[in-house]
Amino acid sequence: MAQPDNKKFFENLTGAGKAIAVLTSGGDAQGMNAAVRAVVRMGIYVGAKVYFIHEGYQGMVDGGDNIKEAKWESVSSMLQVGGTVIGSARCKEFRTHEGRLKAAHNLVQRGITNLCVIGGDGSLTGANLFREEWSGLLTELVQQGLIEEDAVQRYSALHIVGMVGSIDNDFCGTDMTIGTDSALHRIIEVVDAIMTTAQSHQRTFVLEVMGRHCGYLALVSALACGADWVLIPEMPPEDGWEEKMCEKLSATRSRGSRLNIIIVAEGAIDRHGKAITSSTVKDLVVRHLGFDTRVTILGHVQRGGTPSAFDRILASRMGVEAVLALLETTANTPACVVSLCGNQAVRLPLMECVQMTQEVQKAMDEKRFEEAVRLRGRSFENNLRTYKLLAHRKPESELPHSNFNVAVLNVGAPAAGMNAAVRSAVRVGISEGHKMFAVNDGFEGFYKGQIREIKWGDVGGWTGQGGSLLGTKRTLPAKHVDKIAEQMRKYNINALLVVGGFEAYLGIMELLAARGTYEELCVPMVMVPATVSNNVPGSDLSIGADTALNAITDLVSWNVKSATTCDRIKQSASGTKRRVFIIETMGGYCGYLASVGGLAAGADAAYIYEEPFDIRDLQPLPVLSCLCLCMSLSRNENSNENYTTDFIYQLYSEEGRGVFDCRKNVLGHMQQGGAPSPFDRNFGTKISAKAMQWISKKLKESYRQGRVFANTEDSACLLGMRRRALVFQPVVQLKEETDFVHRIPKEQWWLKLRPLMKILAKYKTSYDVSDSGQLEHVVCNRTKESDTSSAI
């Protein structure tokens, strides 16, 4: 890959002579190990000494063996491990001046003046206080004769960079904290399992999830599973909620549903500050409705298990960004926290974020609940707004009557999350007063007349279903455009919502080109990208890609465990034989799954079409000489016509005789199947809701003299996630951005992650830091773009 044209290359930054320490503090969160690994390897890569501080601040205070230099191999095979391998502990002593004096002495003895702290707001606040007191602490140490006077000059400033590790996602300034997505995976796994038994027995289940002060987990899991009711601390229900909830549950049952799901955050309260517990809700349902009701309290299950692909990638990116921030810091740089905004890493002043987080709690204590929701940020607001829109059906008499008919269809290959998008479109459309029509089997079903009206209850339970319940085909409309126009006239279709991949993009353009011949096609059209390949121009992310990445990382994790088990069996007979796994991913000519999946899985190489490679790149890698049990290589299916997966497998099998053995896995359609991840469920739900609201606006704008007529470029759009915002882009304007031969965008943001993957695998390469996070202010960050809905 050609080097970016900018002056600020990674090799110009050096950590020579610097010492960086990394610690995890507070509660554990899945993904912390990925962050630790990234800090260690990036730090060593730039020439810095990197230290582990075991057991959080307690280890810093106690010193001794709790502070150890980390080697490259120290973080091998920890990417897929949950919790934190360097330990975390609550430390009362660090809250005292004497404790911080001991900690300063232990750091100065090792020349450490750069701290990377992974924890919650309490841990980060403590780090900032430590930084502010640093010079005074050193002066005291000199007065006590514990350090020399020149040490005050050499170690005059302590630099702090934070990363937020918290499953509750309760820290302001970032869309997602490390561990949140994995916790959602645990919750949704339980909910999906519970739904089957609930349907069998016609039961109501009350689930209590973590969130003592923040309702993010409860809210997003409710959105992801289509729960009937959710109770969160930021927005307590209005007085009389008990009757309203029971009416809602009863109405759902009367429409044929065999189950009810109620999700309660552990910190849920009513408007008067009284706690609402899961047992309270159960007793209420039994007393008023007599439903068979069960309570499930998830507890620390939510903290456990392996980190999701999202958390591994997020933590790895944040860990590298934290090291870059420490390299660039000066004596006047405030302590910062590395955050995620949309799809971009940003640096925010730590105490601005902490203060805003504290403002949320203050607003809740003072019963200013609307303000608390606003302070949580746009992502939280959008989740709450979308949940209310989809979960609570208005009576027919209260719905507006638009007299518009909107059709929704899936086009291309199936992608997990398509059904969530269709459900969202149908329910938002009905709420807007439209009559919704479902088209089966894409454009092929369209021209064949496989069209039917679809109602609110028809899409119940769709969010957790994989594949496409409407059916989807790759057929393009051009050859049958006359029949499609005929069907649009027959059903009086006034707008189209197309959920799909590259074929959907091509299909919209073909319909747009035929507008001059068929007036029936002069209607608002919008496409929502849904493809595991993530190769649609105009969007950084597509529905289904996250589920596919999790399929890849799950397989790699399984392979690592398998290799470990096999090696243990072989040890008595053949010693420590290594193993290489070669994994082929989907993606056609798009290397997104291979590259980002490789980063999430800790692969040693990823071969893709976008970055040409030759036989020299297939030479045995340096990692084989390290003490690791397994190496993994990922390759996307069309990366090279000659260097196929079979060729690479045979090459490594031959060259590795007596040194390592080789295994290959072709994931194939496994990446398209299975239940959608929480990210894909919620991304599909929110992006589709926004698309339907755009359609409603365009229908009103284009309704003239008793009919809809829309033939401008901006009436046929793709709704995509660009960096920090969801943006509607006319498809004709995306032509220049598209490589139609290879079905990929000409520029792909994720290519900037490839050097990061290589650095973490010990390759010598350049890393472009021109797009790295710059110090911003938290208030500006929250209001900069129209919608930062990329994070779930």
mmCIF file of N, CA and C in Angstrom, residues 423-516:
data_model
loop_
_atom_site.group_PDB
_atom_site.id
_atom_site.type_symbol
_atom_site.label_atom_id
_atom_site.label_comp_id
_atom_site.label_asym_id
_atom_site.label_seq_id
_atom_site.Cartn_x
_atom_site.Cartn_y
_atom_site.Cartn_z
ATOM 1 N N ARG A 423 -37.931 -4.483 10.287
ATOM 2 C CA ARG A 423 -38.875 -4.256 11.399
ATOM 3 C C ARG A 423 -38.959 -2.781 11.731
ATOM 4 N N SER A 424 -37.800 -2.150 11.847
ATOM 5 C CA SER A 424 -37.753 -0.730 12.177
ATOM 6 C C SER A 424 -38.461 0.102 11.117
ATOM 7 N N ALA A 425 -38.200 -0.197 9.838
ATOM 8 C CA ALA A 425 -38.823 0.564 8.749
ATOM 9 C C ALA A 425 -40.338 0.424 8.780
ATOM 10 N N VAL A 426 -40.802 -0.790 8.975
ATOM 11 C CA VAL A 426 -42.247 -1.043 8.977
ATOM 12 C C VAL A 426 -42.926 -0.284 10.117
ATOM 13 N N ARG A 427 -42.372 -0.385 11.306
ATOM 14 C CA ARG A 427 -43.036 0.234 12.458
ATOM 15 C C ARG A 427 -42.935 1.758 12.435
ATOM 16 N N VAL A 428 -41.791 2.277 12.006
ATOM 17 C CA VAL A 428 -41.688 3.734 11.891
ATOM 18 C C VAL A 428 -42.624 4.231 10.799
ATOM 19 N N GLY A 429 -42.684 3.507 9.683
ATOM 20 C CA GLY A 429 -43.581 3.897 8.599
ATOM 21 C C GLY A 429 -45.033 3.925 9.036
ATOM 22 N N ILE A 430 -45.443 2.914 9.786
ATOM 23 C CA ILE A 430 -46.828 2.882 10.290
ATOM 24 C C ILE A 430 -47.065 4.030 11.263
ATOM 25 N N SER A 431 -46.067 4.306 12.118
ATOM 26 C CA SER A 431 -46.193 5.431 13.057
ATOM 27 C C SER A 431 -46.314 6.766 12.323
ATOM 28 N N GLU A 432 -45.698 6.851 11.120
ATOM 29 C CA GLU A 432 -45.773 8.075 10.326
ATOM 30 C C GLU A 432 -47.068 8.148 9.524
ATOM 31 N N GLY A 433 -47.893 7.101 9.612
ATOM 32 C CA GLY A 433 -49.176 7.108 8.928
ATOM 33 C C GLY A 433 -49.177 6.462 7.557
ATOM 34 N N HIS A 434 -48.066 5.838 7.155
ATOM 35 C CA HIS A 434 -47.995 5.217 5.833
ATOM 36 C C HIS A 434 -48.551 3.794 5.866
ATOM 37 N N LYS A 435 -48.921 3.309 4.688
ATOM 38 C CA LYS A 435 -49.235 1.899 4.531
ATOM 39 C C LYS A 435 -47.967 1.226 4.017
ATOM 40 N N MET A 436 -47.504 0.201 4.718
ATOM 41 C CA MET A 436 -46.231 -0.438 4.407
ATOM 42 C C MET A 436 -46.460 -1.727 3.613
ATOM 43 N N PHE A 437 -45.616 -1.920 2.595
ATOM 44 C CA PHE A 437 -45.675 -3.118 1.765
ATOM 45 C C PHE A 437 -44.328 -3.826 1.801
ATOM 46 N N ALA A 438 -44.351 -5.151 1.931
ATOM 47 C CA ALA A 438 -43.138 -5.958 1.907
ATOM 48 C C ALA A 438 -43.015 -6.623 0.544
ATOM 49 N N VAL A 439 -41.813 -6.562 -0.014
ATOM 50 C CA VAL A 439 -41.519 -7.207 -1.289
ATOM 51 C C VAL A 439 -40.628 -8.409 -1.017
ATOM 52 N N ASN A 440 -41.086 -9.582 -1.403
ATOM 53 C CA ASN A 440 -40.293 -10.788 -1.198
ATOM 54 C C ASN A 440 -39.303 -11.002 -2.345
ATOM 55 N N ASP A 441 -38.119 -11.522 -2.006
ATOM 56 C CA ASP A 441 -37.101 -11.910 -2.995
ATOM 57 C C ASP A 441 -36.596 -10.760 -3.855
ATOM 58 N N GLY A 442 -36.418 -9.608 -3.263
ATOM 59 C CA GLY A 442 -35.751 -8.494 -3.922
ATOM 60 C C GLY A 442 -36.437 -8.015 -5.184
ATOM 61 N N PHE A 443 -35.626 -7.537 -6.143
ATOM 62 C CA PHE A 443 -36.187 -7.009 -7.390
ATOM 63 C C PHE A 443 -36.852 -8.110 -8.222
ATOM 64 N N GLU A 444 -36.377 -9.356 -8.055
ATOM 65 C CA GLU A 444 -37.015 -10.464 -8.761
ATOM 66 C C GLU A 444 -38.447 -10.651 -8.299
ATOM 67 N N GLY A 445 -38.642 -10.627 -6.990
ATOM 68 C CA GLY A 445 -39.998 -10.724 -6.460
ATOM 69 C C GLY A 445 -40.836 -9.509 -6.804
ATOM 70 N N PHE A 446 -40.173 -8.364 -6.928
ATOM 71 C CA PHE A 446 -40.868 -7.121 -7.256
ATOM 72 C C PHE A 446 -41.549 -7.236 -8.619
ATOM 73 N N TYR A 447 -40.779 -7.638 -9.641
ATOM 74 C CA TYR A 447 -41.385 -7.680 -10.968
ATOM 75 C C TYR A 447 -42.372 -8.841 -11.114
ATOM 76 N N LYS A 448 -42.246 -9.846 -10.245
ATOM 77 C CA LYS A 448 -43.193 -10.966 -10.269
ATOM 78 C C LYS A 448 -44.451 -10.686 -9.452
ATOM 79 N N GLY A 449 -44.484 -9.553 -8.766
ATOM 80 C CA GLY A 449 -45.671 -9.183 -7.993
ATOM 81 C C GLY A 449 -45.764 -9.819 -6.630
ATOM 82 N N GLN A 450 -44.617 -10.225 -6.055
ATOM 83 C CA GLN A 450 -44.622 -10.813 -4.716
ATOM 84 C C GLN A 450 -44.624 -9.692 -3.671
ATOM 85 N N ILE A 451 -45.728 -8.993 -3.620
ATOM 86 C CA ILE A 451 -45.860 -7.790 -2.790
ATOM 87 C C ILE A 451 -47.096 -7.953 -1.899
ATOM 88 N N ARG A 452 -46.943 -7.614 -0.635
ATOM 89 C CA ARG A 452 -48.078 -7.710 0.296
ATOM 90 C C ARG A 452 -47.976 -6.617 1.345
ATOM 91 N N GLU A 453 -49.126 -6.233 1.857
ATOM 92 C CA GLU A 453 -49.109 -5.264 2.948
ATOM 93 C C GLU A 453 -48.566 -5.943 4.205
ATOM 94 N N ILE A 454 -47.756 -5.224 4.955
ATOM 95 C CA ILE A 454 -47.164 -5.757 6.176
ATOM 96 C C ILE A 454 -47.506 -4.823 7.330
ATOM 97 N N LYS A 455 -47.947 -5.397 8.444
ATOM 98 C CA LYS A 455 -48.453 -4.594 9.556
ATOM 99 C C LYS A 455 -47.545 -4.709 10.782
ATOM 100 N N TRP A 456 -47.871 -3.917 11.782
ATOM 101 C CA TRP A 456 -47.064 -3.796 13.002
ATOM 102 C C TRP A 456 -46.735 -5.157 13.605
ATOM 103 N N GLY A 457 -47.756 -5.973 13.824
ATOM 104 C CA GLY A 457 -47.546 -7.256 14.479
ATOM 105 C C GLY A 457 -46.817 -8.272 13.627
ATOM 106 N N ASP A 458 -46.790 -8.077 12.314
ATOM 107 C CA ASP A 458 -46.139 -9.043 11.422
ATOM 108 C C ASP A 458 -44.627 -9.089 11.610
ATOM 109 N N VAL A 459 -44.052 -8.026 12.143
ATOM 110 C CA VAL A 459 -42.591 -7.974 12.293
ATOM 111 C C VAL A 459 -42.155 -8.175 13.739
ATOM 112 N N GLY A 460 -43.052 -8.613 14.599
ATOM 113 C CA GLY A 460 -42.695 -8.880 15.986
ATOM 114 C C GLY A 460 -41.667 -9.991 16.088
ATOM 115 N N GLY A 461 -40.641 -9.791 16.897
ATOM 116 C CA GLY A 461 -39.606 -10.804 17.088
ATOM 117 C C GLY A 461 -38.588 -10.906 15.964
ATOM 118 N N TRP A 462 -38.592 -9.942 15.048
ATOM 119 C CA TRP A 462 -37.679 -10.026 13.901
ATOM 120 C C TRP A 462 -36.250 -9.610 14.230
ATOM 121 N N THR A 463 -36.036 -8.818 15.271
ATOM 122 C CA THR A 463 -34.703 -8.257 15.501
ATOM 123 C C THR A 463 -33.637 -9.321 15.700
ATOM 124 N N GLY A 464 -33.987 -10.435 16.340
ATOM 125 C CA GLY A 464 -32.994 -11.456 16.640
ATOM 126 C C GLY A 464 -32.858 -12.527 15.579
ATOM 127 N N GLN A 465 -33.611 -12.407 14.487
ATOM 128 C CA GLN A 465 -33.584 -13.421 13.437
ATOM 129 C C GLN A 465 -32.453 -13.137 12.442
ATOM 130 N N GLY A 466 -31.671 -14.162 12.121
ATOM 131 C CA GLY A 466 -30.627 -14.013 11.118
ATOM 132 C C GLY A 466 -31.176 -14.118 9.707
ATOM 133 N N GLY A 467 -30.321 -13.853 8.729
ATOM 134 C CA GLY A 467 -30.737 -13.962 7.337
ATOM 135 C C GLY A 467 -31.727 -12.880 6.943
ATOM 136 N N SER A 468 -32.578 -13.205 5.965
ATOM 137 C CA SER A 468 -33.593 -12.264 5.484
ATOM 138 C C SER A 468 -34.941 -12.964 5.441
ATOM 139 N N LEU A 469 -35.842 -12.567 6.322
ATOM 140 C CA LEU A 469 -37.167 -13.175 6.357
ATOM 141 C C LEU A 469 -38.013 -12.773 5.155
ATOM 142 N N LEU A 470 -37.691 -11.649 4.530
ATOM 143 C CA LEU A 470 -38.389 -11.264 3.302
ATOM 144 C C LEU A 470 -37.871 -12.056 2.107
ATOM 145 N N GLY A 471 -36.691 -12.616 2.234
ATOM 146 C CA GLY A 471 -36.034 -13.245 1.095
ATOM 147 C C GLY A 471 -35.276 -12.214 0.291
ATOM 148 N N THR A 472 -34.138 -12.605 -0.234
ATOM 149 C CA THR A 472 -33.321 -11.650 -0.971
ATOM 150 C C THR A 472 -32.668 -12.339 -2.157
ATOM 151 N N LYS A 473 -32.541 -11.624 -3.264
ATOM 152 C CA LYS A 473 -31.907 -12.142 -4.479
ATOM 153 C C LYS A 473 -30.943 -11.086 -5.017
ATOM 154 N N ARG A 474 -29.992 -11.549 -5.845
ATOM 155 C CA ARG A 474 -29.022 -10.643 -6.442
ATOM 156 C C ARG A 474 -29.518 -10.024 -7.750
ATOM 157 N N THR A 475 -30.695 -10.410 -8.214
ATOM 158 C CA THR A 475 -31.233 -9.926 -9.490
ATOM 159 C C THR A 475 -31.286 -8.399 -9.529
ATOM 160 N N LEU A 476 -30.807 -7.818 -10.625
ATOM 161 C CA LEU A 476 -30.870 -6.366 -10.819
ATOM 162 C C LEU A 476 -32.128 -6.013 -11.603
ATOM 163 N N PRO A 477 -32.625 -4.792 -11.468
ATOM 164 C CA PRO A 477 -33.936 -4.447 -12.038
ATOM 165 C C PRO A 477 -33.941 -4.062 -13.513
ATOM 166 N N ALA A 478 -32.793 -3.754 -14.123
ATOM 167 C CA ALA A 478 -32.775 -3.147 -15.462
ATOM 168 C C ALA A 478 -33.561 -3.941 -16.499
ATOM 169 N N LYS A 479 -33.402 -5.274 -16.508
ATOM 170 C CA LYS A 479 -34.067 -6.086 -17.524
ATOM 171 C C LYS A 479 -35.574 -6.191 -17.306
ATOM 172 N N HIS A 480 -36.016 -5.865 -16.120
ATOM 173 C CA HIS A 480 -37.434 -6.034 -15.796
ATOM 174 C C HIS A 480 -38.069 -4.731 -15.316
ATOM 175 N N VAL A 481 -37.445 -3.620 -15.671
ATOM 176 C CA VAL A 481 -37.898 -2.341 -15.136
ATOM 177 C C VAL A 481 -39.334 -2.024 -15.548
ATOM 178 N N ASP A 482 -39.768 -2.491 -16.739
ATOM 179 C CA ASP A 482 -41.146 -2.242 -17.173
ATOM 180 C C ASP A 482 -42.148 -2.941 -16.267
ATOM 181 N N LYS A 483 -41.825 -4.173 -15.865
ATOM 182 C CA LYS A 483 -42.725 -4.920 -14.983
ATOM 183 C C LYS A 483 -42.714 -4.344 -13.567
ATOM 184 N N ILE A 484 -41.540 -3.860 -13.139
ATOM 185 C CA ILE A 484 -41.464 -3.223 -11.813
ATOM 186 C C ILE A 484 -42.307 -1.961 -11.798
ATOM 187 N N ALA A 485 -42.218 -1.167 -12.874
ATOM 188 C CA ALA A 485 -43.041 0.045 -12.966
ATOM 189 C C ALA A 485 -44.521 -0.308 -12.950
ATOM 190 N N GLU A 486 -44.848 -1.399 -13.597
ATOM 191 C CA GLU A 486 -46.250 -1.848 -13.610
ATOM 192 C C GLU A 486 -46.728 -2.214 -12.217
ATOM 193 N N GLN A 487 -45.879 -2.920 -11.449
ATOM 194 C CA GLN A 487 -46.256 -3.294 -10.084
ATOM 195 C C GLN A 487 -46.351 -2.064 -9.180
ATOM 196 N N MET A 488 -45.488 -1.083 -9.400
ATOM 197 C CA MET A 488 -45.565 0.145 -8.604
ATOM 198 C C MET A 488 -46.857 0.891 -8.895
ATOM 199 N N ARG A 489 -47.266 0.850 -10.148
ATOM 200 C CA ARG A 489 -48.540 1.490 -10.507
ATOM 201 C C ARG A 489 -49.719 0.720 -9.907
ATOM 202 N N LYS A 490 -49.635 -0.611 -9.978
ATOM 203 C CA LYS A 490 -50.720 -1.456 -9.466
ATOM 204 C C LYS A 490 -50.942 -1.249 -7.974
ATOM 205 N N TYR A 491 -49.845 -1.191 -7.206
ATOM 206 C CA TYR A 491 -49.951 -1.059 -5.748
ATOM 207 C C TYR A 491 -49.827 0.391 -5.287
ATOM 208 N N ASN A 492 -49.704 1.289 -6.237
ATOM 209 C CA ASN A 492 -49.575 2.725 -5.925
ATOM 210 C C ASN A 492 -48.430 2.969 -4.935
ATOM 211 N N ILE A 493 -47.254 2.405 -5.265
ATOM 212 C CA ILE A 493 -46.084 2.564 -4.400
ATOM 213 C C ILE A 493 -45.536 3.972 -4.567
ATOM 214 N N ASN A 494 -45.433 4.701 -3.463
ATOM 215 C CA ASN A 494 -44.984 6.098 -3.490
ATOM 216 C C ASN A 494 -43.533 6.296 -3.055
ATOM 217 N N ALA A 495 -42.907 5.262 -2.496
ATOM 218 C CA ALA A 495 -41.521 5.376 -2.052
ATOM 219 C C ALA A 495 -40.939 3.989 -1.875
ATOM 220 N N LEU A 496 -39.606 3.894 -1.997
ATOM 221 C CA LEU A 496 -38.910 2.619 -1.853
ATOM 222 C C LEU A 496 -37.816 2.727 -0.796
ATOM 223 N N LEU A 497 -37.749 1.715 0.068
ATOM 224 C CA LEU A 497 -36.615 1.551 0.984
ATOM 225 C C LEU A 497 -35.958 0.220 0.651
ATOM 226 N N VAL A 498 -34.700 0.280 0.206
ATOM 227 C CA VAL A 498 -33.970 -0.913 -0.211
ATOM 228 C C VAL A 498 -32.857 -1.186 0.802
ATOM 229 N N VAL A 499 -32.885 -2.370 1.397
ATOM 230 C CA VAL A 499 -31.868 -2.779 2.363
ATOM 231 C C VAL A 499 -31.009 -3.840 1.701
ATOM 232 N N GLY A 500 -29.718 -3.538 1.487
ATOM 233 C CA GLY A 500 -28.884 -4.525 0.815
ATOM 234 C C GLY A 500 -27.477 -4.048 0.574
ATOM 235 N N GLY A 501 -26.756 -4.818 -0.250
ATOM 236 C CA GLY A 501 -25.351 -4.555 -0.507
ATOM 237 C C GLY A 501 -25.102 -3.900 -1.841
ATOM 238 N N PHE A 502 -24.031 -4.308 -2.522
ATOM 239 C CA PHE A 502 -23.626 -3.644 -3.756
ATOM 240 C C PHE A 502 -24.704 -3.754 -4.839
ATOM 241 N N GLU A 503 -25.425 -4.886 -4.886
ATOM 242 C CA GLU A 503 -26.503 -5.017 -5.867
ATOM 243 C C GLU A 503 -27.622 -4.008 -5.604
ATOM 244 N N ALA A 504 -27.886 -3.730 -4.330
ATOM 245 C CA ALA A 504 -28.899 -2.724 -4.001
ATOM 246 C C ALA A 504 -28.467 -1.351 -4.507
ATOM 247 N N TYR A 505 -27.191 -1.051 -4.351
ATOM 248 C CA TYR A 505 -26.630 0.212 -4.839
ATOM 249 C C TYR A 505 -26.758 0.320 -6.356
ATOM 250 N N LEU A 506 -26.410 -0.749 -7.070
ATOM 251 C CA LEU A 506 -26.554 -0.763 -8.522
ATOM 252 C C LEU A 506 -28.023 -0.688 -8.927
ATOM 253 N N GLY A 507 -28.868 -1.383 -8.172
ATOM 254 C CA GLY A 507 -30.297 -1.389 -8.480
ATOM 255 C C GLY A 507 -30.934 -0.019 -8.379
ATOM 256 N N ILE A 508 -30.587 0.723 -7.332
ATOM 257 C CA ILE A 508 -31.109 2.083 -7.182
ATOM 258 C C ILE A 508 -30.675 2.946 -8.364
ATOM 259 N N MET A 509 -29.424 2.790 -8.802
ATOM 260 C CA MET A 509 -28.934 3.586 -9.932
ATOM 261 C C MET A 509 -29.663 3.215 -11.227
ATOM 262 N N GLU A 510 -29.977 1.942 -11.403
ATOM 263 C CA GLU A 510 -30.715 1.523 -12.599
ATOM 264 C C GLU A 510 -32.144 2.060 -12.594
ATOM 265 N N LEU A 511 -32.774 2.048 -11.446
ATOM 266 C CA LEU A 511 -34.125 2.617 -11.351
ATOM 267 C C LEU A 511 -34.087 4.123 -11.606
ATOM 268 N N LEU A 512 -33.061 4.763 -11.086
ATOM 269 C CA LEU A 512 -32.902 6.201 -11.279
ATOM 270 C C LEU A 512 -32.735 6.528 -12.763
ATOM 271 N N ALA A 513 -31.957 5.717 -13.473
ATOM 272 C CA ALA A 513 -31.720 5.942 -14.900
ATOM 273 C C ALA A 513 -32.980 5.749 -15.727
ATOM 274 N N ALA A 514 -33.917 4.943 -15.224
ATOM 275 C CA ALA A 514 -35.154 4.656 -15.973
ATOM 276 C C ALA A 514 -36.274 5.641 -15.680
ATOM 277 N N ARG A 515 -36.021 6.622 -14.834
ATOM 278 C CA ARG A 515 -37.079 7.581 -14.492
ATOM 279 C C ARG A 515 -37.594 8.335 -15.722
ATOM 280 N N GLY A 516 -36.710 8.611 -16.670
ATOM 281 C CA GLY A 516 -37.131 9.341 -17.861
ATOM 282 C C GLY A 516 -38.151 8.592 -18.686
#
